[in-house]
Short mmCIF file of C-alpha atoms in Angstrom, two decimals:
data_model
loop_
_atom_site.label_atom_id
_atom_site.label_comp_id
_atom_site.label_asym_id
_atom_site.label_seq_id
_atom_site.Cartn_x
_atom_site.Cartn_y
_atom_site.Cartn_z
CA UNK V 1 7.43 -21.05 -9.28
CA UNK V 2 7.98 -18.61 -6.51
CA UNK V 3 4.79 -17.87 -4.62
CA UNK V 4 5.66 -13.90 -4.67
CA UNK V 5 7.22 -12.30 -8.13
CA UNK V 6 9.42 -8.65 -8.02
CA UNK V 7 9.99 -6.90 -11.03
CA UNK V 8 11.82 -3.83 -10.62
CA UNK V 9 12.44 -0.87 -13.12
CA UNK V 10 12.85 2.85 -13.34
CA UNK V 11 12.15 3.14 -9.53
CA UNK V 12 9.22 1.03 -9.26
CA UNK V 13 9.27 -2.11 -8.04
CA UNK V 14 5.94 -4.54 -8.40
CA UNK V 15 5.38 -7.07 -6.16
CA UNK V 16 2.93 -9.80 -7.27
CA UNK V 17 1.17 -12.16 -5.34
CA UNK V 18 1.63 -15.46 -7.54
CA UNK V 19 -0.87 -18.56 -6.38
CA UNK V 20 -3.82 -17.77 -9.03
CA UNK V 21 -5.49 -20.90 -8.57
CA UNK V 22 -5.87 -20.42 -4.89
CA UNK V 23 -7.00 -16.59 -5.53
CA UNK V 24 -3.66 -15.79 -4.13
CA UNK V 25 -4.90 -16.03 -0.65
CA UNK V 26 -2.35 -16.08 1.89
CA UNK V 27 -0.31 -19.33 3.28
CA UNK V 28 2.96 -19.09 5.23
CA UNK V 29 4.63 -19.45 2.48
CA UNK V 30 3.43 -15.96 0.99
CA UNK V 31 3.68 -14.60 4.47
CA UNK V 32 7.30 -15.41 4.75
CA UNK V 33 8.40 -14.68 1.40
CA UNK V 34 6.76 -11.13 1.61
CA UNK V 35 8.88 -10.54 4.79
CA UNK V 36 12.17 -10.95 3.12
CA UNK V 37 11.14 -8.86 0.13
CA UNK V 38 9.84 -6.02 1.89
CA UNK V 39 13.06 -5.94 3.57
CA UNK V 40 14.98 -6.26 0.74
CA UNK V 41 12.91 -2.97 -1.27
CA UNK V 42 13.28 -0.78 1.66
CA UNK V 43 17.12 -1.16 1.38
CA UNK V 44 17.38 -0.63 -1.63
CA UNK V 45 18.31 3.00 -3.13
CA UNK V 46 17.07 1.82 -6.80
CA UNK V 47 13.39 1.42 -5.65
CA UNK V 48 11.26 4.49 -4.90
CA UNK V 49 7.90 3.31 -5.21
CA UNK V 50 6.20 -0.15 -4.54
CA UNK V 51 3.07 -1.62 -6.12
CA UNK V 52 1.08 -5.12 -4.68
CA UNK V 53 -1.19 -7.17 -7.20
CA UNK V 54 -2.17 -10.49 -7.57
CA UNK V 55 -1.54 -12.93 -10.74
CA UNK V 56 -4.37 -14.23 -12.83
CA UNK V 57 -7.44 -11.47 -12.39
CA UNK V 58 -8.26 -11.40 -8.77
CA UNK V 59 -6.12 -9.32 -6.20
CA UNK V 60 -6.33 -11.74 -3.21
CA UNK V 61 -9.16 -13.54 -1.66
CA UNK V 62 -7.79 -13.38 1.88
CA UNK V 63 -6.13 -15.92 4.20
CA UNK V 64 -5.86 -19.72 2.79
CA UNK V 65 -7.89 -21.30 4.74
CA UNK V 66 -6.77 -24.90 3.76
CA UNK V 67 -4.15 -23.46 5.87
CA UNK V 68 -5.60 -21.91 8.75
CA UNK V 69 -7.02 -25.30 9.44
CA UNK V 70 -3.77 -26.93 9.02
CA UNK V 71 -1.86 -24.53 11.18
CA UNK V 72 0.07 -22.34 8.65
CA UNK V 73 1.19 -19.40 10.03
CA UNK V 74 0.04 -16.48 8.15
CA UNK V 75 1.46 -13.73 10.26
CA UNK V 76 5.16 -12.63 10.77
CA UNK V 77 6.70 -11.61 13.63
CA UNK V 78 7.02 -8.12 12.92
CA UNK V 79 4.86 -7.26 9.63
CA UNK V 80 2.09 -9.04 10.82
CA UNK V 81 -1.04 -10.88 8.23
CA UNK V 82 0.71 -11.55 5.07
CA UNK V 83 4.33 -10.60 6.18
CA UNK V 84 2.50 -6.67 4.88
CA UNK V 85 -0.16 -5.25 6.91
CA UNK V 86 1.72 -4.08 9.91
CA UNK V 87 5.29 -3.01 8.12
CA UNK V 88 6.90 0.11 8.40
CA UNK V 89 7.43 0.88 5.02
CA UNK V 90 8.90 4.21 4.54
CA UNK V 91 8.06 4.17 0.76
CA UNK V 92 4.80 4.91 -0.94
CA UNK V 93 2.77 1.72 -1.83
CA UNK V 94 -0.21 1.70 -4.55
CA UNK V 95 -2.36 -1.19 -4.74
CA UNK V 96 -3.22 -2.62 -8.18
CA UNK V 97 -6.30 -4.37 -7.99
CA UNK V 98 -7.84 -6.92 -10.39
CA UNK V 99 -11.14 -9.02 -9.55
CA UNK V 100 -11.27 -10.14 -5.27
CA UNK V 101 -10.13 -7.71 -2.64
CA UNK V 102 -11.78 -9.65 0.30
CA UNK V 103 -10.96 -10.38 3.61
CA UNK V 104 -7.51 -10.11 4.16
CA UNK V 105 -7.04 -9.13 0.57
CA UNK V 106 -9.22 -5.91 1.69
CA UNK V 107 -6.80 -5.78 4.02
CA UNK V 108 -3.97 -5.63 2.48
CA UNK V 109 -5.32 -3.26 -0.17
CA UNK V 110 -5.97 -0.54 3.06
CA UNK V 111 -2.72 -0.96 4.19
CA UNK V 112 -1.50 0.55 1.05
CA UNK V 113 -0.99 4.10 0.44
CA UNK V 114 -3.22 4.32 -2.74
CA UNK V 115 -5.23 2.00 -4.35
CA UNK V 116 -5.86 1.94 -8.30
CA UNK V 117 -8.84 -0.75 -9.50
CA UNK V 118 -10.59 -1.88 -12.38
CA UNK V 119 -14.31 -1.38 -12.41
CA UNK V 120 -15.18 -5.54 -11.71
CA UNK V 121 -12.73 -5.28 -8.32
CA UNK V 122 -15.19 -6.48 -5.60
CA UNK V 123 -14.08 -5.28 -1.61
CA UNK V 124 -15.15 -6.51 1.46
CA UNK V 125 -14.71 -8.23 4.52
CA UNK V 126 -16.46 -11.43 5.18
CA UNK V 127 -15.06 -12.54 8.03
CA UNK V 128 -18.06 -12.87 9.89
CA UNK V 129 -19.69 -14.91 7.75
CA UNK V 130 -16.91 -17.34 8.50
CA UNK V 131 -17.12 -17.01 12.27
CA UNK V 132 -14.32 -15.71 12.44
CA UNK V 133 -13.04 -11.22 12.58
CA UNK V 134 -10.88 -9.16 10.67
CA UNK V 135 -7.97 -8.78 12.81
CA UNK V 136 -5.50 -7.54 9.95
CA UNK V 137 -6.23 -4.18 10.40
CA UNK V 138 -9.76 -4.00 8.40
CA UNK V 139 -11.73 -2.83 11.77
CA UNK V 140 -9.22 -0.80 12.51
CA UNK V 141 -8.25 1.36 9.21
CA UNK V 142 -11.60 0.61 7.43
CA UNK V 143 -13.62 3.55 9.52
CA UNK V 144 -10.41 5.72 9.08
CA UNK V 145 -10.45 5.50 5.22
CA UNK V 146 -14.49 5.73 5.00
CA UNK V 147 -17.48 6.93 6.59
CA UNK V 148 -18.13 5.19 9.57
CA UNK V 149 -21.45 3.77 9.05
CA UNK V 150 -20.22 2.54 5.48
CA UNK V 151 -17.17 0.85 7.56
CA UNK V 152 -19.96 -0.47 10.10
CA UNK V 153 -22.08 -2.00 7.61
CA UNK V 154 -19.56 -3.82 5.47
CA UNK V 155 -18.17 -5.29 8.80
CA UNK V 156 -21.29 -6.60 10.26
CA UNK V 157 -22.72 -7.83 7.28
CA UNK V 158 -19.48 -9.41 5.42
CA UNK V 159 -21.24 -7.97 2.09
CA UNK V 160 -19.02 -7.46 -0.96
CA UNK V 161 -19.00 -3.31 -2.15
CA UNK V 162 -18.25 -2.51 -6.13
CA UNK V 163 -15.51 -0.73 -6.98
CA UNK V 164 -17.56 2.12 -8.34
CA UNK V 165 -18.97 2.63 -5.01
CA UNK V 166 -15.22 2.81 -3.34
CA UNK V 167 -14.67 5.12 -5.76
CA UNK V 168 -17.64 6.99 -4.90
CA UNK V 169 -16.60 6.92 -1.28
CA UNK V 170 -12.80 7.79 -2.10
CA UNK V 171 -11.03 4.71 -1.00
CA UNK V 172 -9.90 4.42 -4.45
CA UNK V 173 -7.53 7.13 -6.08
CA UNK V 174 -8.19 5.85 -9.91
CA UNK V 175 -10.78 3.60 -11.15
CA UNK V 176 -9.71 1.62 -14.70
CA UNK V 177 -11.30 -0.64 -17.30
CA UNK V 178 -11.06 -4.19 -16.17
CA UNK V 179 -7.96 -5.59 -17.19
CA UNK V 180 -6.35 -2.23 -16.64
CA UNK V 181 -5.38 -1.84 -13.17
CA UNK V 182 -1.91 -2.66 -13.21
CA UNK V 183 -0.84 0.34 -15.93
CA UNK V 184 -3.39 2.64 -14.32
CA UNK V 185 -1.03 2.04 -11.18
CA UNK V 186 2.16 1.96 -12.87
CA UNK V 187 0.94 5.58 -14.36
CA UNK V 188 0.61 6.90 -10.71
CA UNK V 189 3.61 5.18 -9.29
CA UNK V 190 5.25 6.52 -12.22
CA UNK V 191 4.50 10.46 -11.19
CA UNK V 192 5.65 9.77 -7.88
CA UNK V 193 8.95 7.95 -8.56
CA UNK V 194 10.39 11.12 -10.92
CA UNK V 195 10.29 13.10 -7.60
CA UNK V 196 12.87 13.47 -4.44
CA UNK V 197 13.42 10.20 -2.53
CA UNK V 198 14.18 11.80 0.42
CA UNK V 199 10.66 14.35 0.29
CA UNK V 200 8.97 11.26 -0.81
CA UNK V 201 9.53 9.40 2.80
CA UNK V 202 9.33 12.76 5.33
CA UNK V 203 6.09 13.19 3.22
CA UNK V 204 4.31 9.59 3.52
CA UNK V 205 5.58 9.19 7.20
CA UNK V 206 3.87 12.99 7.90
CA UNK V 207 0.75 12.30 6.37
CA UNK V 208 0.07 8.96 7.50
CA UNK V 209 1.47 9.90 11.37
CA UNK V 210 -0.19 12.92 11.70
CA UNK V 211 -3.60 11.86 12.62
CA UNK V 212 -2.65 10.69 16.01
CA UNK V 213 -0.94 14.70 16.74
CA UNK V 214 -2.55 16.97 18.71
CA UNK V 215 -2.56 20.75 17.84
CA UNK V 216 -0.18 21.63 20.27
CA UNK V 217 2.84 19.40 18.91
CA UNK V 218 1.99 19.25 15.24
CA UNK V 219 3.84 22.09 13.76
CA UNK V 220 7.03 20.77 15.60
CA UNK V 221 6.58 17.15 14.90
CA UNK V 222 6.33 18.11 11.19
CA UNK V 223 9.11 19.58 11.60
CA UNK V 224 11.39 16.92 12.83
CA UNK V 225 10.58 14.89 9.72
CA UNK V 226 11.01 17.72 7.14
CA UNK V 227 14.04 19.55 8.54
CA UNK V 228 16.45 16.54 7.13
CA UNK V 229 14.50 17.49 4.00
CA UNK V 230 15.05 21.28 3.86
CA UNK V 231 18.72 20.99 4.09
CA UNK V 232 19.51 18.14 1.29
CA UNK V 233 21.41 18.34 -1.20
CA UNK V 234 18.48 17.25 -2.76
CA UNK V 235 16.65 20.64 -1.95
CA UNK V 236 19.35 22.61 -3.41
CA UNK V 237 19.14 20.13 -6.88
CA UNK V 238 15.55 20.66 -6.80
CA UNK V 239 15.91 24.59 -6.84
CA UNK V 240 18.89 24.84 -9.22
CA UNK V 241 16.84 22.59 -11.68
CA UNK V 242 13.94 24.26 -12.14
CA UNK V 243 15.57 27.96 -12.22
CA UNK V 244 17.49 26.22 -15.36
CA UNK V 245 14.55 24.28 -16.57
CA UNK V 246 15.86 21.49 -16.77
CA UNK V 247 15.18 17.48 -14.75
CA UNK V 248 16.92 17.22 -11.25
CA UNK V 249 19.21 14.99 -10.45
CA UNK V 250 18.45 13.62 -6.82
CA UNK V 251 21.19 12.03 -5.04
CA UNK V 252 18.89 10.95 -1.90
CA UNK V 253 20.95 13.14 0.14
#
């Protein structure tokens, strides 16, 4: 049984963490496997949206650390924690989250582009309780994605937040009944994957790039990433299908 499961159709493709009785907290093995499938979904033209979750209830309770101690790697080369947190994905990815987000689960969930839970998901990070810091991008994206006393508290404490309170605080796009995360995200990913591939990408990369712009330069480094867009074949598909009312046909060209 393969410690990460892909199911693709209709455009999305759902990645599944698969070690339930462990929490599906991260060894190398998880770390390495994610790699190679990352890879593999970002070359493929058949995929236009990505979803992570975790088998049996909970999300991901962080790193394994049976393995830590035993010197598993966790981290890849060039995706970093979890072979996830650090790749340049150029498609959108929604989290789907059941039960335990913590640690480097939390983690992982920020590192996606949207985040659908069920009302019992629990987030936090805890590393300091362990001795030990969040260095998989939870001190650094946490007080991007909410206020920064919120992201101060639940990183000097190591306290768990509800999901109702994320919500509250907009780190979460759609909050579901338990049990219901996964269709609440495949609903979202859904709406996104009917639309143009190539608008898709130039519109993630803008939106999550253009934080570090200044004023002077962001008009024309918007531009950079959308001109490909505006002169598609895709755009002209787009236009010619809704002046005859009828679904485009995108081409991703």
């Amino acid at each position: 049984m393969s410690v990460i499961e892909l199911n693709v159709e209709d455009g999305v493709a759902i990645i599944t963490l698969n070690r339930p009785e462990a929490k599906n907290a991260i060894n190398q093995a998880v770390a390495e496997t994610m790699d190679k499938t990352l890879d593999e979904l970002e070359a493929r033209d058949d995929v236009r949206v990505l979803i992570l979750t975790g088998a049996g209830g909970s999300f991901c309770a962080g790193m394994d650390l049976k393995a830590f101690v035993a010197g598993e790697k966790v981290v890849t080369d060039d995706k970093g924690f979890a072979g996830f947190v650090q790749a340049k994905l150029s498609k959108p990815v929604i989290a789907a989250i059941e039960g335990y987000a913590l640690a480097g689960g939390c983690e992982l969930a920020l590192s996606c582009d949207l985040i659908v839970a069920a009302n019992n998901a629990k987030f936090g990070l805890p590393e300091v309780k362990r001795g030990l810091a969040a260095g998989a991008g939870g001190l650094l994206r946490l007080p991007r994605q909410l206020p920064y006393r919120v992201a101060m508290e639940l990183a000097l404490t190591g306290d768990m937040a509800d999901a109702q309170r994320m919500y509250d605080l907009g780190l979460i796009n759609r909050l579901v009944n338990a049990g219901e995360a996964m269709s609440g995200a495949l609903e979202l990913a859904r709406a996104i994957a009917v639309n143009a591939p190539m608008s898709l990408k130039a519109t993630k990369n803008v939106i999550a790039q253009q934080q570090d712009w200044s004023l002077d330069e962001m008009f024309d480094r918007q531009a950079e990433l959308i001109a490909p867009v505006m002169k598609s074949e895709d755009a002209i598909e787009g236009s010619r299908a809704f002046a005859e009312k009828r679904a485009p046909v995108w081409k991703n060209r």
